[in-house]
Amino acid sequence: MRFATLPNGTPDGRLHVVSRDNARCMPSEVAVTLQAALENWDALTPDLEKEYARLNQGGGQAFDMSQALAPLPRAWQWLDGSAFDSHGALMDAAYKVKAEKIPGKPLMYQGVSDRFYAGSEEVPFPTEDDGIDVEGEFGLITTAVPMGTTDTLPHIALLVQINDWSLRKLGPPEMKTGFGWVQTKPACSVAPVALTPDELGDAWRDGRVDLPLTVEIKGEKLGAPQGYDMGFGFDQLVAHAAYSRALPAGTVVGSGTVSNENCREVGSACIAERRAIEMIDTGAPKTPFLEFGDHIRMECRAKDGSPLFGEIAQTVTKA
């Protein structure tokens, strides 16, 4: 199944079912909001599947992705992992701040969840001097996860595509405090369509999205790294988060920046990684961070080229 949230004058918008080709949609009669659907997911799924089947048989209205909000415009919780080892190694080299990793446990932080930008929304920042950067990620949305749950795959209701905005020049000082990120991590952006894992077919494998995420900056390709190379699968990230807390339905969990060991061949999903490669290879970074007016784009497509999450296509603006 595929879902989107369209504006209706309320903070949480109106839940719509989206057709398999992302061309049409219709308001759900089963749940008014995605949050409401997630809070009673198992009971409502059969009726939601019937709505999805009817939509794919025809009817509904044209789906304009540029009008959609984030699938969850706000959520109870946003937890972002750093599950790609190659990205972590490059960031260590770039920032000279090595994270103290615990063997067998992923890195994860809790970020802003009261607001997620729509995939087509302009995004404001205080100043270009903070090192404005993108981070292309895959993510998931959970049903309610009881504390201590280890078999978490059944609790992964939906998959999403995320741009985790970062202010790179604020990162190292905040990391050194030992209290984590606040100013470094503003609100994230989410592509318009959330989909159930079965929509990926065999590209949903081992709790991972086995597809490339294409990232473009100012019309030029930054990279298209594959999502499968996670050191920890999404099921492991959810289990880590639920170790000492129950996760409410509607918890959003990110993979961290998609990255591959062969990043010099496939490219990167963030500017900082490109700059780290330049530092290692030439002694100095060359690629600039974003400036006001710059346009970014992210998209993931199925193996047959069909659309999945829709695109994140945004412009950086002055706050």
mmCIF file of C-alpha atoms in Angstrom:
data_model
loop_
_atom_site.group_PDB
_atom_site.id
_atom_site.type_symbol
_atom_site.label_atom_id
_atom_site.label_comp_id
_atom_site.label_asym_id
_atom_site.label_seq_id
_atom_site.Cartn_x
_atom_site.Cartn_y
_atom_site.Cartn_z
ATOM 1 C CA MET A 1 0.000 0.000 0.000
ATOM 2 C CA ARG A 2 0.980 3.608 -0.540
ATOM 3 C CA PHE A 3 -0.096 6.667 1.393
ATOM 4 C CA ALA A 4 0.272 10.434 1.310
ATOM 5 C CA THR A 5 -0.994 13.312 3.423
ATOM 6 C CA LEU A 6 -2.583 16.318 1.739
ATOM 7 C CA PRO A 7 -3.204 19.658 3.445
ATOM 8 C CA ASN A 8 -6.636 20.363 4.932
ATOM 9 C CA GLY A 9 -5.893 23.259 7.279
ATOM 10 C CA THR A 10 -4.982 21.055 10.245
ATOM 11 C CA PRO A 11 -1.474 20.244 11.557
ATOM 12 C CA ASP A 12 -1.754 16.556 10.615
ATOM 13 C CA GLY A 13 -3.427 16.912 7.217
ATOM 14 C CA ARG A 14 -5.744 14.390 5.548
ATOM 15 C CA LEU A 15 -4.683 10.802 4.838
ATOM 16 C CA HIS A 16 -4.937 9.698 1.203
ATOM 17 C CA VAL A 17 -4.348 6.305 -0.364
ATOM 18 C CA VAL A 18 -2.036 6.541 -3.400
ATOM 19 C CA SER A 19 -2.114 4.278 -6.465
ATOM 20 C CA ARG A 20 0.756 1.933 -7.269
ATOM 21 C CA ASP A 21 1.997 4.251 -10.035
ATOM 22 C CA ASN A 22 1.774 7.331 -7.772
ATOM 23 C CA ALA A 23 -0.549 8.929 -10.344
ATOM 24 C CA ARG A 24 -3.841 8.958 -8.431
ATOM 25 C CA CYS A 25 -5.075 9.216 -4.879
ATOM 26 C CA MET A 26 -8.248 9.306 -2.812
ATOM 27 C CA PRO A 27 -9.006 10.245 0.780
ATOM 28 C CA SER A 28 -9.152 7.238 3.053
ATOM 29 C CA GLU A 29 -12.510 6.438 4.616
ATOM 30 C CA VAL A 30 -10.786 4.158 7.126
ATOM 31 C CA ALA A 31 -8.650 6.777 8.916
ATOM 32 C CA VAL A 32 -8.551 10.569 8.769
ATOM 33 C CA THR A 33 -4.808 10.839 9.476
ATOM 34 C CA LEU A 34 -1.832 8.539 9.054
ATOM 35 C CA GLN A 35 -1.209 8.705 12.805
ATOM 36 C CA ALA A 36 -4.730 7.433 13.445
ATOM 37 C CA ALA A 37 -4.155 4.559 11.031
ATOM 38 C CA LEU A 38 -0.859 3.617 12.675
ATOM 39 C CA GLU A 39 -2.375 3.569 16.153
ATOM 40 C CA ASN A 40 -4.788 0.822 15.070
ATOM 41 C CA TRP A 41 -2.745 -0.589 12.194
ATOM 42 C CA ASP A 42 -3.401 -4.321 12.500
ATOM 43 C CA ALA A 43 -7.163 -3.876 12.777
ATOM 44 C CA LEU A 44 -7.392 -1.317 9.976
ATOM 45 C CA THR A 45 -5.012 -2.930 7.477
ATOM 46 C CA PRO A 46 -7.636 -5.180 5.805
ATOM 47 C CA ASP A 47 -9.902 -2.206 5.080
ATOM 48 C CA LEU A 48 -6.964 -0.059 3.946
ATOM 49 C CA GLU A 49 -5.937 -2.836 1.556
ATOM 50 C CA LYS A 50 -9.455 -2.855 0.111
ATOM 51 C CA GLU A 51 -9.240 0.886 -0.476
ATOM 52 C CA TYR A 52 -5.858 0.443 -2.152
ATOM 53 C CA ALA A 53 -7.215 -2.300 -4.408
ATOM 54 C CA ARG A 54 -10.213 -0.172 -5.438
ATOM 55 C CA LEU A 55 -7.963 2.784 -6.246
ATOM 56 C CA ASN A 56 -5.678 0.655 -8.412
ATOM 57 C CA GLN A 57 -8.710 -0.535 -10.366
ATOM 58 C CA GLY A 58 -9.444 3.066 -11.353
ATOM 59 C CA GLY A 59 -11.024 6.181 -9.960
ATOM 60 C CA GLY A 60 -9.700 8.632 -7.434
ATOM 61 C CA GLN A 61 -8.170 11.967 -8.358
ATOM 62 C CA ALA A 62 -4.879 13.045 -9.895
ATOM 63 C CA PHE A 63 -2.108 12.999 -7.297
ATOM 64 C CA ASP A 64 0.011 16.161 -7.346
ATOM 65 C CA MET A 65 3.065 15.320 -5.256
ATOM 66 C CA SER A 66 4.097 18.945 -5.054
ATOM 67 C CA GLN A 67 0.991 19.642 -2.960
ATOM 68 C CA ALA A 68 1.591 16.827 -0.458
ATOM 69 C CA LEU A 69 2.825 17.314 3.070
ATOM 70 C CA ALA A 70 5.270 14.904 4.671
ATOM 71 C CA PRO A 71 3.399 11.585 5.186
ATOM 72 C CA LEU A 72 3.593 12.317 8.926
ATOM 73 C CA PRO A 73 3.761 16.113 9.175
ATOM 74 C CA ARG A 74 4.664 15.679 12.847
ATOM 75 C CA ALA A 75 5.457 12.587 14.870
ATOM 76 C CA TRP A 76 5.844 11.459 18.447
ATOM 77 C CA GLN A 77 9.473 10.577 17.912
ATOM 78 C CA TRP A 78 12.319 10.821 15.352
ATOM 79 C CA LEU A 79 15.350 8.611 15.907
ATOM 80 C CA ASP A 80 18.185 8.681 13.410
ATOM 81 C CA GLY A 81 20.794 5.982 13.157
ATOM 82 C CA SER A 82 24.181 5.955 11.500
ATOM 83 C CA ALA A 83 24.078 2.488 10.023
ATOM 84 C CA PHE A 84 26.483 2.860 7.093
ATOM 85 C CA ASP A 85 30.030 2.130 8.262
ATOM 86 C CA SER A 86 31.679 3.800 5.273
ATOM 87 C CA HIS A 87 29.962 7.102 6.072
ATOM 88 C CA GLY A 88 31.087 6.972 9.695
ATOM 89 C CA ALA A 89 34.679 6.325 8.695
ATOM 90 C CA LEU A 90 34.704 9.286 6.307
ATOM 91 C CA MET A 91 33.102 11.604 8.874
ATOM 92 C CA ASP A 92 35.750 10.612 11.423
ATOM 93 C CA ALA A 93 38.382 11.614 8.895
ATOM 94 C CA ALA A 94 36.629 14.866 7.988
ATOM 95 C CA TYR A 95 35.845 16.184 11.474
ATOM 96 C CA LYS A 96 38.686 14.621 13.487
ATOM 97 C CA VAL A 97 36.048 13.644 16.075
ATOM 98 C CA LYS A 98 35.847 9.888 16.443
ATOM 99 C CA ALA A 99 32.598 8.533 17.874
ATOM 100 C CA GLU A 100 33.030 6.088 20.751
ATOM 101 C CA LYS A 101 31.223 3.081 19.334
ATOM 102 C CA ILE A 102 30.001 0.208 21.503
ATOM 103 C CA PRO A 103 30.554 -3.155 19.764
ATOM 104 C CA GLY A 104 27.290 -4.622 18.516
ATOM 105 C CA LYS A 105 25.304 -1.423 19.006
ATOM 106 C CA PRO A 106 24.403 1.165 16.360
ATOM 107 C CA LEU A 107 24.882 4.896 16.721
ATOM 108 C CA MET A 108 21.597 6.785 17.157
ATOM 109 C CA TYR A 109 20.372 10.193 18.254
ATOM 110 C CA GLN A 110 16.943 11.703 18.897
ATOM 111 C CA GLY A 111 16.082 14.723 16.761
ATOM 112 C CA VAL A 112 13.282 17.161 15.941
ATOM 113 C CA SER A 113 9.930 15.398 15.400
ATOM 114 C CA ASP A 114 7.315 18.116 15.907
ATOM 115 C CA ARG A 115 7.775 19.153 12.271
ATOM 116 C CA PHE A 116 8.785 17.401 9.054
ATOM 117 C CA TYR A 117 9.121 19.510 5.920
ATOM 118 C CA ALA A 118 7.206 18.479 2.822
ATOM 119 C CA GLY A 119 9.318 17.173 -0.034
ATOM 120 C CA SER A 120 8.638 20.246 -2.173
ATOM 121 C CA GLU A 121 8.818 22.883 0.577
ATOM 122 C CA GLU A 122 11.426 25.654 0.664
ATOM 123 C CA VAL A 123 13.676 25.212 3.691
ATOM 124 C CA PRO A 124 14.949 28.266 5.625
ATOM 125 C CA PHE A 125 18.293 28.549 7.420
ATOM 126 C CA PRO A 126 19.811 31.353 9.521
ATOM 127 C CA THR A 127 23.057 31.754 7.580
ATOM 128 C CA GLU A 128 25.138 30.114 4.862
ATOM 129 C CA ASP A 129 28.107 30.220 7.252
ATOM 130 C CA ASP A 130 26.806 27.190 9.197
ATOM 131 C CA GLY A 131 27.708 24.749 6.413
ATOM 132 C CA ILE A 132 24.273 23.751 5.068
ATOM 133 C CA ASP A 133 24.241 20.130 3.921
ATOM 134 C CA VAL A 134 21.835 17.389 2.887
ATOM 135 C CA GLU A 135 21.790 13.773 4.053
ATOM 136 C CA GLY A 136 19.895 11.343 1.860
ATOM 137 C CA GLU A 137 18.419 8.514 3.928
ATOM 138 C CA PHE A 138 15.854 5.770 3.962
ATOM 139 C CA GLY A 139 13.563 5.540 6.953
ATOM 140 C CA LEU A 140 10.651 3.698 8.477
ATOM 141 C CA ILE A 141 7.526 4.386 10.514
ATOM 142 C CA THR A 142 6.563 1.949 13.246
ATOM 143 C CA THR A 143 3.424 0.648 14.828
ATOM 144 C CA ALA A 144 3.551 0.574 18.648
ATOM 145 C CA VAL A 145 6.673 -1.315 19.798
ATOM 146 C CA PRO A 146 6.676 -2.619 23.395
ATOM 147 C CA MET A 147 9.857 -2.072 25.396
ATOM 148 C CA GLY A 148 12.336 -4.890 24.966
ATOM 149 C CA THR A 149 10.962 -6.136 21.641
ATOM 150 C CA THR A 150 13.611 -7.907 19.568
ATOM 151 C CA ASP A 151 11.462 -9.297 16.730
ATOM 152 C CA THR A 152 10.731 -5.884 15.265
ATOM 153 C CA LEU A 153 10.153 -6.530 11.540
ATOM 154 C CA PRO A 154 6.389 -6.960 12.110
ATOM 155 C CA HIS A 155 6.350 -3.472 13.673
ATOM 156 C CA ILE A 156 7.718 -1.773 10.537
ATOM 157 C CA ALA A 157 4.525 -0.423 9.007
ATOM 158 C CA LEU A 158 5.877 1.918 6.350
ATOM 159 C CA LEU A 159 9.064 2.958 4.580
ATOM 160 C CA VAL A 160 9.945 6.559 3.698
ATOM 161 C CA GLN A 161 12.686 8.605 2.041
ATOM 162 C CA ILE A 162 14.278 11.353 4.133
ATOM 163 C CA ASN A 163 16.558 14.350 3.762
ATOM 164 C CA ASP A 164 18.169 14.873 7.158
ATOM 165 C CA TRP A 165 19.369 18.490 6.891
ATOM 166 C CA SER A 166 22.634 19.176 8.723
ATOM 167 C CA LEU A 167 24.604 22.298 9.637
ATOM 168 C CA ARG A 168 28.103 20.899 9.415
ATOM 169 C CA LYS A 169 30.090 23.708 11.027
ATOM 170 C CA LEU A 170 27.980 23.465 14.183
ATOM 171 C CA GLY A 171 28.434 19.702 14.494
ATOM 172 C CA PRO A 172 31.931 19.285 15.951
ATOM 173 C CA PRO A 173 31.476 21.817 18.813
ATOM 174 C CA GLU A 174 28.164 20.240 19.830
ATOM 175 C CA MET A 175 29.611 16.729 19.665
ATOM 176 C CA LYS A 176 32.454 17.720 21.982
ATOM 177 C CA THR A 177 29.999 18.817 24.697
ATOM 178 C CA GLY A 178 28.829 15.224 25.121
ATOM 179 C CA PHE A 179 25.209 16.352 25.149
ATOM 180 C CA GLY A 180 24.409 15.622 21.500
ATOM 181 C CA TRP A 181 23.058 17.734 18.659
ATOM 182 C CA VAL A 182 20.515 20.553 18.837
ATOM 183 C CA GLN A 183 21.469 23.425 16.527
ATOM 184 C CA THR A 184 23.261 21.081 14.110
ATOM 185 C CA LYS A 185 20.089 19.196 13.274
ATOM 186 C CA PRO A 186 17.071 21.245 12.130
ATOM 187 C CA ALA A 187 13.842 19.605 10.970
ATOM 188 C CA CYS A 188 14.081 16.908 8.291
ATOM 189 C CA SER A 189 12.278 16.677 4.962
ATOM 190 C CA VAL A 190 10.320 13.602 3.871
ATOM 191 C CA ALA A 191 9.304 12.543 0.353
ATOM 192 C CA PRO A 192 5.547 12.593 -0.272
ATOM 193 C CA VAL A 193 4.776 8.857 -0.416
ATOM 194 C CA ALA A 194 5.058 6.331 2.421
ATOM 195 C CA LEU A 195 4.733 2.712 1.381
ATOM 196 C CA THR A 196 4.470 -0.705 2.984
ATOM 197 C CA PRO A 197 7.647 -2.810 2.636
ATOM 198 C CA ASP A 198 5.975 -5.298 0.267
ATOM 199 C CA GLU A 199 5.774 -2.516 -2.351
ATOM 200 C CA LEU A 200 9.543 -2.950 -2.817
ATOM 201 C CA GLY A 201 9.263 -6.643 -3.719
ATOM 202 C CA ASP A 202 12.644 -8.355 -3.486
ATOM 203 C CA ALA A 203 14.318 -4.962 -2.944
ATOM 204 C CA TRP A 204 13.166 -5.188 0.691
ATOM 205 C CA ARG A 205 15.811 -7.592 1.952
ATOM 206 C CA ASP A 206 17.197 -8.312 5.421
ATOM 207 C CA GLY A 207 15.465 -5.251 6.836
ATOM 208 C CA ARG A 208 17.172 -3.052 4.235
ATOM 209 C CA VAL A 209 16.217 -1.148 1.076
ATOM 210 C CA ASP A 210 18.250 -2.751 -1.713
ATOM 211 C CA LEU A 211 18.000 0.184 -4.102
ATOM 212 C CA PRO A 212 20.073 3.285 -4.944
ATOM 213 C CA LEU A 213 19.146 6.744 -3.674
ATOM 214 C CA THR A 214 19.977 9.407 -6.249
ATOM 215 C CA VAL A 215 20.995 12.822 -4.883
ATOM 216 C CA GLU A 216 21.425 15.921 -7.051
ATOM 217 C CA ILE A 217 22.771 19.340 -6.073
ATOM 218 C CA LYS A 218 22.066 22.301 -8.374
ATOM 219 C CA GLY A 219 21.151 19.916 -11.182
ATOM 220 C CA GLU A 220 24.340 17.865 -10.918
ATOM 221 C CA LYS A 221 24.470 14.324 -9.601
ATOM 222 C CA LEU A 222 26.201 14.028 -6.237
ATOM 223 C CA GLY A 223 25.761 10.281 -6.079
ATOM 224 C CA ALA A 224 23.506 7.228 -6.127
ATOM 225 C CA PRO A 225 24.677 4.953 -3.292
ATOM 226 C CA GLN A 226 22.898 1.662 -2.596
ATOM 227 C CA GLY A 227 20.770 1.297 0.529
ATOM 228 C CA TYR A 228 21.603 -2.335 1.267
ATOM 229 C CA ASP A 229 25.047 -1.736 2.782
ATOM 230 C CA MET A 230 23.757 -1.014 6.296
ATOM 231 C CA GLY A 231 25.876 -2.421 9.104
ATOM 232 C CA PHE A 232 22.624 -2.753 11.075
ATOM 233 C CA GLY A 233 19.264 -3.467 9.425
ATOM 234 C CA PHE A 234 16.168 -1.435 10.195
ATOM 235 C CA ASP A 235 14.881 -4.231 12.433
ATOM 236 C CA GLN A 236 18.063 -3.940 14.511
ATOM 237 C CA LEU A 237 17.755 -0.147 14.706
ATOM 238 C CA VAL A 238 14.196 -0.441 16.026
ATOM 239 C CA ALA A 239 15.227 -3.111 18.542
ATOM 240 C CA HIS A 240 18.061 -0.867 19.736
ATOM 241 C CA ALA A 241 15.683 2.052 20.239
ATOM 242 C CA ALA A 242 13.127 -0.116 22.053
ATOM 243 C CA TYR A 243 15.625 -1.645 24.491
ATOM 244 C CA SER A 244 14.710 0.631 27.391
ATOM 245 C CA ARG A 245 11.601 2.432 26.113
ATOM 246 C CA ALA A 246 8.347 1.621 24.391
ATOM 247 C CA LEU A 247 8.064 3.244 20.961
ATOM 248 C CA PRO A 248 4.688 4.821 20.216
ATOM 249 C CA ALA A 249 2.955 4.169 16.928
ATOM 250 C CA GLY A 250 4.258 6.718 14.465
ATOM 251 C CA THR A 251 7.886 6.610 15.584
ATOM 252 C CA VAL A 252 10.144 7.502 12.637
ATOM 253 C CA VAL A 253 13.577 5.850 12.421
ATOM 254 C CA GLY A 254 16.259 6.829 9.899
ATOM 255 C CA SER A 255 19.099 4.800 8.412
ATOM 256 C CA GLY A 256 21.621 7.606 8.516
ATOM 257 C CA THR A 257 23.279 8.869 5.335
ATOM 258 C CA VAL A 258 23.256 6.194 2.643
ATOM 259 C CA SER A 259 26.869 5.355 1.860
ATOM 260 C CA ASN A 260 28.947 2.645 0.176
ATOM 261 C CA GLU A 261 32.575 1.563 0.426
ATOM 262 C CA ASN A 262 32.969 2.285 -3.292
ATOM 263 C CA CYS A 263 31.798 5.876 -2.788
ATOM 264 C CA ARG A 264 34.385 7.170 -5.248
ATOM 265 C CA GLU A 265 32.509 5.225 -7.937
ATOM 266 C CA VAL A 266 28.845 5.585 -6.936
ATOM 267 C CA GLY A 267 29.089 9.005 -5.290
ATOM 268 C CA SER A 268 27.676 10.259 -2.017
ATOM 269 C CA ALA A 269 24.345 11.227 -0.456
ATOM 270 C CA CYS A 270 25.753 14.258 1.370
ATOM 271 C CA ILE A 271 28.228 17.024 0.622
ATOM 272 C CA ALA A 272 30.308 16.395 3.739
ATOM 273 C CA GLU A 273 31.165 12.906 2.507
ATOM 274 C CA ARG A 274 32.265 14.287 -0.865
ATOM 275 C CA ARG A 275 34.414 16.855 0.953
ATOM 276 C CA ALA A 276 35.925 14.143 3.155
ATOM 277 C CA ILE A 277 36.932 12.166 0.061
ATOM 278 C CA GLU A 278 38.500 15.307 -1.409
ATOM 279 C CA MET A 279 40.459 15.891 1.810
ATOM 280 C CA ILE A 280 41.764 12.330 1.801
ATOM 281 C CA ASP A 281 42.605 12.327 -1.908
ATOM 282 C CA THR A 282 43.903 15.878 -2.443
ATOM 283 C CA GLY A 283 44.490 17.325 1.027
ATOM 284 C CA ALA A 284 41.687 19.920 0.895
ATOM 285 C CA PRO A 285 37.907 19.999 0.319
ATOM 286 C CA LYS A 286 36.693 21.586 -2.912
ATOM 287 C CA THR A 287 32.929 21.064 -3.007
ATOM 288 C CA PRO A 288 31.123 23.952 -1.269
ATOM 289 C CA PHE A 289 28.237 23.565 1.124
ATOM 290 C CA LEU A 290 24.853 24.929 0.053
ATOM 291 C CA GLU A 291 24.041 28.584 -0.497
ATOM 292 C CA PHE A 292 20.700 30.371 -0.480
ATOM 293 C CA GLY A 293 18.883 29.707 -3.730
ATOM 294 C CA ASP A 294 20.538 26.314 -4.305
ATOM 295 C CA HIS A 295 18.208 23.494 -5.355
ATOM 296 C CA ILE A 296 18.499 19.884 -4.199
ATOM 297 C CA ARG A 297 16.748 16.758 -5.414
ATOM 298 C CA MET A 298 16.536 13.178 -4.131
ATOM 299 C CA GLU A 299 14.730 10.192 -5.590
ATOM 300 C CA CYS A 300 14.646 6.394 -5.326
ATOM 301 C CA ARG A 301 13.078 4.264 -8.039
ATOM 302 C CA ALA A 302 12.270 0.560 -8.218
ATOM 303 C CA LYS A 303 14.428 -1.802 -10.249
ATOM 304 C CA ASP A 304 12.028 -1.468 -13.188
ATOM 305 C CA GLY A 305 12.306 2.329 -13.034
ATOM 306 C CA SER A 306 8.832 2.885 -11.575
ATOM 307 C CA PRO A 307 8.382 5.596 -8.922
ATOM 308 C CA LEU A 308 8.385 4.734 -5.240
ATOM 309 C CA PHE A 309 8.497 7.512 -2.626
ATOM 310 C CA GLY A 310 8.257 10.434 -5.024
ATOM 311 C CA GLU A 311 10.974 13.058 -4.994
ATOM 312 C CA ILE A 312 12.370 15.506 -2.516
ATOM 313 C CA ALA A 313 12.941 18.674 -4.551
ATOM 314 C CA GLN A 314 13.692 21.729 -2.422
ATOM 315 C CA THR A 315 15.341 25.137 -2.439
ATOM 316 C CA VAL A 316 17.501 26.536 0.373
ATOM 317 C CA THR A 317 16.301 29.976 1.553
ATOM 318 C CA LYS A 318 17.216 32.669 4.096
ATOM 319 C CA ALA A 319 15.203 32.454 7.311
#
